[in-house]
Coordinates of C-alpha atoms in Angstrom, one line a residue:
M15 CA 33.7 -22.7 28.5
G16 CA 31.3 -22.3 31.4
I17 CA 27.5 -22.3 31.1
L18 CA 27.2 -18.5 31.8
S19 CA 30.0 -17.8 29.3
R20 CA 28.4 -19.9 26.7
A21 CA 25.0 -18.2 27.3
S22 CA 26.7 -14.8 27.1
Y23 CA 28.4 -15.7 23.9
V24 CA 25.1 -16.9 22.4
V25 CA 23.4 -13.7 23.4
R26 CA 26.2 -11.5 21.9
S27 CA 26.3 -13.5 18.7
K28 CA 22.6 -13.3 18.3
L29 CA 22.5 -9.6 19.0
N30 CA 25.3 -9.1 16.4
A31 CA 23.3 -11.2 13.9
V32 CA 20.3 -9.0 14.6
L33 CA 22.4 -5.8 13.9
N34 CA 24.1 -7.2 10.8
S35 CA 21.2 -9.3 9.3
A36 CA 18.6 -8.0 6.9
E37 CA 16.0 -10.3 8.4
D38 CA 13.4 -9.3 10.9
P39 CA 15.1 -8.5 14.2
S40 CA 12.0 -9.7 16.1
E41 CA 12.5 -13.2 14.7
Q42 CA 16.2 -13.1 15.6
L43 CA 15.5 -12.0 19.2
D44 CA 12.9 -14.7 19.6
Y45 CA 15.4 -17.2 18.3
S46 CA 18.0 -16.0 20.8
Y47 CA 15.5 -16.2 23.6
E48 CA 14.6 -19.7 22.7
Q49 CA 18.3 -20.7 22.6
L50 CA 18.8 -19.3 26.1
R51 CA 15.8 -21.2 27.4
D52 CA 17.3 -24.4 25.9
Q53 CA 20.5 -23.6 27.8
L54 CA 18.6 -23.2 31.0
Q55 CA 16.8 -26.5 30.4
D56 CA 20.2 -28.1 30.0
V57 CA 21.4 -26.6 33.3
K58 CA 18.3 -27.8 35.0
G59 CA 18.8 -31.3 33.5
G60 CA 22.4 -31.3 34.8
I61 CA 21.2 -30.4 38.3
A62 CA 18.6 -33.1 38.2
D63 CA 21.2 -35.7 37.2
L64 CA 23.6 -34.5 39.9
T65 CA 20.8 -34.6 42.5
T66 CA 19.9 -38.1 41.4
Q67 CA 23.5 -39.3 41.8
K68 CA 23.7 -37.7 45.2
K69 CA 20.5 -39.5 46.3
R70 CA 21.9 -42.8 45.2
L71 CA 25.0 -42.2 47.2
E72 CA 22.9 -41.2 50.2
I73 CA 20.9 -44.4 49.9
Q74 CA 24.1 -46.4 49.7
K75 CA 25.4 -44.6 52.8
R76 CA 22.2 -45.5 54.7
R77 CA 22.6 -49.1 53.8
L78 CA 26.2 -49.1 54.9
E79 CA 25.2 -47.4 58.2
E80 CA 22.6 -50.2 58.7
N81 CA 25.4 -52.8 58.1
V82 CA 27.6 -51.0 60.6
E83 CA 24.9 -51.3 63.2
K84 CA 24.4 -54.9 62.3
H85 CA 28.1 -55.7 62.7
N86 CA 28.0 -54.0 66.1
D87 CA 25.3 -56.3 67.2
Q88 CA 27.1 -59.3 65.8
A89 CA 30.3 -58.3 67.7
R90 CA 28.4 -58.0 70.9
E91 CA 26.7 -61.3 70.5
A92 CA 30.0 -63.0 69.7
V93 CA 31.5 -61.5 72.9
R94 CA 28.6 -62.8 74.9
Q95 CA 29.2 -66.2 73.3
D96 CA 32.9 -66.0 74.1
R97 CA 33.7 -66.1 70.4
E98 CA 36.4 -63.5 70.2
D99 CA 37.2 -64.5 66.6
L100 CA 33.7 -63.9 65.4
A101 CA 33.6 -60.6 67.3
R102 CA 36.8 -59.6 65.6
Q103 CA 35.4 -60.4 62.2
A104 CA 32.3 -58.4 62.8
L105 CA 34.4 -55.4 63.9
E106 CA 36.6 -55.7 60.9
K107 CA 33.6 -55.6 58.6
K108 CA 32.2 -52.7 60.6
K109 CA 35.4 -50.8 60.0
Q110 CA 35.3 -51.5 56.3
K111 CA 31.8 -50.2 56.2
M112 CA 32.8 -47.1 58.2
T113 CA 35.5 -46.4 55.7
Q114 CA 33.1 -46.7 52.8
I115 CA 30.7 -44.5 54.6
E116 CA 33.3 -41.8 55.0
D117 CA 34.1 -42.0 51.2
L118 CA 30.5 -41.7 50.4
E119 CA 30.0 -38.8 52.7
S120 CA 33.0 -37.1 51.0
Q121 CA 31.4 -37.7 47.5
I122 CA 28.0 -36.6 48.7
A123 CA 29.5 -33.4 50.1
E124 CA 31.2 -32.7 46.8
L125 CA 28.0 -33.4 44.8
Q126 CA 26.1 -31.2 47.2
N127 CA 28.6 -28.4 46.7
T128 CA 28.4 -28.8 42.9
Q129 CA 24.7 -28.9 43.1
D130 CA 24.6 -25.7 45.1
Q131 CA 26.8 -24.0 42.6
L132 CA 24.7 -25.2 39.7
V133 CA 21.6 -24.1 41.4
E134 CA 23.1 -20.7 42.0
K135 CA 24.2 -20.4 38.4
K136 CA 20.9 -21.7 37.2
N137 CA 19.2 -18.9 39.1
T138 CA 21.6 -16.3 37.8
L139 CA 21.1 -17.6 34.2
Q140 CA 17.3 -17.6 34.7
G141 CA 17.4 -14.1 36.0
R142 CA 19.4 -13.0 32.9
I143 CA 17.1 -14.8 30.6
E144 CA 14.1 -13.0 32.2
E145 CA 16.1 -9.7 31.8
F146 CA 16.8 -10.6 28.2
R147 CA 13.1 -11.4 27.6
T148 CA 12.2 -8.0 28.9
K149 CA 14.7 -6.3 26.7
K150 CA 13.7 -8.4 23.8
E151 CA 10.0 -7.4 24.1
S152 CA 11.1 -3.8 24.5
M153 CA 13.3 -4.0 21.4
K154 CA 10.6 -5.7 19.4
A155 CA 8.1 -3.0 20.5
R156 CA 10.6 -0.3 19.4
Y157 CA 11.3 -2.0 16.1
E158 CA 7.6 -2.4 15.4
A159 CA 6.9 1.2 16.3
A160 CA 9.8 2.4 14.1
E161 CA 8.6 0.2 11.3
A162 CA 5.0 1.5 11.6
S163 CA 6.3 5.1 11.7
T164 CA 8.4 4.5 8.6
R165 CA 5.4 3.0 6.8
V166 CA 3.2 6.0 7.8
S167 CA 5.9 8.4 6.7
E168 CA 6.4 6.6 3.4
A169 CA 2.6 6.7 2.8
M170 CA 2.4 10.4 3.6
T171 CA 5.4 11.4 1.5
G172 CA 4.9 8.8 -1.2
A173 CA 8.4 7.5 -0.8
G174 CA 7.4 3.8 -0.4
D175 CA 7.4 1.4 -3.3
E176 CA 3.6 1.0 -3.2
M177 CA 3.1 4.7 -3.1
E178 CA 5.4 5.1 -6.0
D179 CA 3.3 2.6 -8.0
V180 CA 0.1 4.5 -6.9
S181 CA 1.7 7.8 -8.0
R182 CA 2.7 6.4 -11.4
S183 CA -0.8 5.0 -11.8
I184 CA -2.4 8.4 -11.0
E185 CA 0.0 10.1 -13.4
R186 CA -0.8 7.7 -16.2
A187 CA -4.5 8.1 -15.5
N188 CA -4.2 11.9 -15.6
E189 CA -2.3 11.8 -18.9
R190 CA -4.9 9.5 -20.5
T191 CA -7.6 11.8 -19.2
E192 CA -5.9 14.9 -20.6
D193 CA -5.5 13.1 -24.0
M194 CA -9.1 12.1 -24.0
E195 CA -10.2 15.6 -23.2
A196 CA -8.0 17.0 -26.0
R197 CA -9.4 14.5 -28.4
A198 CA -13.0 15.4 -27.4
A199 CA -12.3 19.1 -27.9
A200 CA -10.7 18.4 -31.3
M201 CA -13.8 16.4 -32.4
D202 CA -16.1 19.2 -31.3
E203 CA -14.0 21.7 -33.3
L204 CA -14.0 19.5 -36.4
E205 CA -17.8 19.0 -36.1
E206 CA -18.4 22.7 -35.9
S207 CA -16.2 23.4 -39.0
G208 CA -18.1 20.8 -41.0
A209 CA -15.1 18.6 -41.5
F210 CA -17.1 15.5 -40.7
E211 CA -19.6 16.3 -43.5
D212 CA -16.8 16.8 -45.9
A213 CA -15.2 13.6 -44.7
L214 CA -18.5 11.7 -45.2
S215 CA -18.9 13.1 -48.7
D216 CA -17.5 11.3 -51.8
K217 CA -16.7 14.6 -53.6
D218 CA -13.2 15.9 -53.8
Q219 CA -12.0 19.4 -53.3
L220 CA -12.3 20.4 -57.0
D221 CA -16.0 19.3 -57.1
R222 CA -16.7 21.3 -53.9
E223 CA -15.0 24.4 -55.3
L224 CA -17.0 24.2 -58.7
E225 CA -20.2 23.8 -56.8
S226 CA -19.4 26.8 -54.7
L227 CA -18.7 28.9 -57.9
S228 CA -22.0 27.7 -59.5
S229 CA -23.9 28.5 -56.4
D230 CA -22.4 32.0 -56.4
R231 CA -23.3 32.5 -60.1
E232 CA -26.9 31.5 -59.4
V233 CA -27.1 33.9 -56.5
D234 CA -25.7 36.7 -58.7
A235 CA -28.2 36.0 -61.5
E236 CA -31.1 35.9 -59.1
L237 CA -29.9 39.3 -57.7
E238 CA -29.7 40.8 -61.1
T239 CA -33.2 39.6 -61.9
L240 CA -34.6 41.2 -58.8
Q241 CA -32.8 44.4 -59.5
A242 CA -34.2 44.4 -63.0
E243 CA -37.7 43.9 -61.8
M244 CA -37.3 46.6 -59.2
G245 CA -35.9 49.0 -61.9
A246 CA -38.8 48.3 -64.3
D247 CA -41.5 49.0 -61.7
G248 CA -39.8 52.3 -60.8
G249 CA -39.6 53.4 -64.4
S250 CA -43.3 52.7 -65.1
E251 CA -44.4 54.7 -62.1
T252 CA -42.1 57.6 -63.2
A253 CA -43.5 57.6 -66.8
S254 CA -47.1 57.6 -65.6
E255 CA -46.5 60.5 -63.3
S256 CA -44.8 62.4 -66.2
A257 CA -47.7 61.7 -68.5
S258 CA -50.2 62.9 -66.0
E259 CA -48.3 66.1 -65.5
E260 CA -48.1 66.6 -69.2
V261 CA -51.8 66.1 -69.7
E262 CA -52.6 68.5 -66.9
S263 CA -50.2 71.1 -68.4
A264 CA -51.7 70.7 -71.8
T265 CA -55.2 70.9 -70.5
T266 CA -54.3 74.1 -68.7
E267 CA -52.7 75.6 -71.8
V268 CA -55.7 74.7 -74.0
D269 CA -58.1 76.2 -71.6
A270 CA -56.1 79.3 -71.4
T271 CA -55.9 79.6 -75.2
S272 CA -59.6 79.0 -75.6
N273 CA -60.5 81.5 -73.1
G274 CA -58.1 84.1 -74.6
A275 CA -59.4 83.6 -78.1
N276 CA -63.1 83.4 -77.2
G277 CA -63.0 85.9 -74.4
G278 CA -63.3 83.3 -71.7
S279 CA -65.8 81.0 -73.6
D280 CA -65.0 77.3 -74.4
E281 CA -67.6 76.8 -77.1
S282 CA -65.0 77.0 -80.0
A283 CA -62.6 74.2 -78.8
D284 CA -60.0 73.0 -81.2
P285 CA -60.7 69.5 -82.4
A286 CA -57.0 68.7 -82.9
V287 CA -56.3 69.7 -79.3
E288 CA -59.0 67.6 -78.0
A289 CA -57.8 64.6 -80.0
E290 CA -54.3 65.0 -78.6
L291 CA -55.7 65.3 -75.1
E292 CA -57.7 62.1 -75.6
E293 CA -54.6 60.3 -76.9
L294 CA -52.6 61.4 -73.8
Q295 CA -55.4 60.2 -71.6
N296 CA -55.5 56.9 -73.2
D297 CA -51.7 56.5 -72.9
E298 CA -52.0 57.3 -69.2
D299 CA -54.8 54.7 -68.7
T300 CA -52.7 52.2 -70.4

């Protein structure tokens, strides 16, 4: 599996995990992004190793090229010294070195080609990682916005767990308040009816009823006394008025009789009449 394929597989698997997991998507996206960055670092490490190997081959090639030049000089010197055998040996070594240089050049070219491919893939992967980072931040922002909107909606509608607890607390407080208000009203009603006084008294219902009857009898007796007193006073006044009227009537009759008998003179008054008048007068004064 190639590097890009592996990276793509990691991205897809992590995105699927985000969709299917109950965990925070932001954490999953961050984890996926870090995994891609690790993959990129691995690619960069591979390119660095490849470049190092290529540099070693290039150094070895330069050394071989220096040897080739050295063998050329040896062959020329041997020819000047009429040492054909030495010149031949030098040229053979030169040829060997040239063959090695050709092999190295081929290896170096392959390494360079691989390096170029890896660098291109590295750049592509890095671009995709940057694109994923942008999408990741966008998705995180969308998720956080949706989460905030959900919390606000739950707070406004009371659909959240915390708001349900608050609603239940308010309901319980309201019920307790209503119970306390009803209890206070009941206490006021009992106090007005005198139930508290009865409750504090050690007398039972029979004692209270007997006391009520006794009190009623005392009131009736006192009322009768007042009525009797008022009736006695009224009778005395009526008797006095009647006695006065009788005295005046008797006096008038006596005067009339005396005048008729004596021709209008009162010298011959009847002692019995006078005595009766005196008695009536005394009764009136009494």
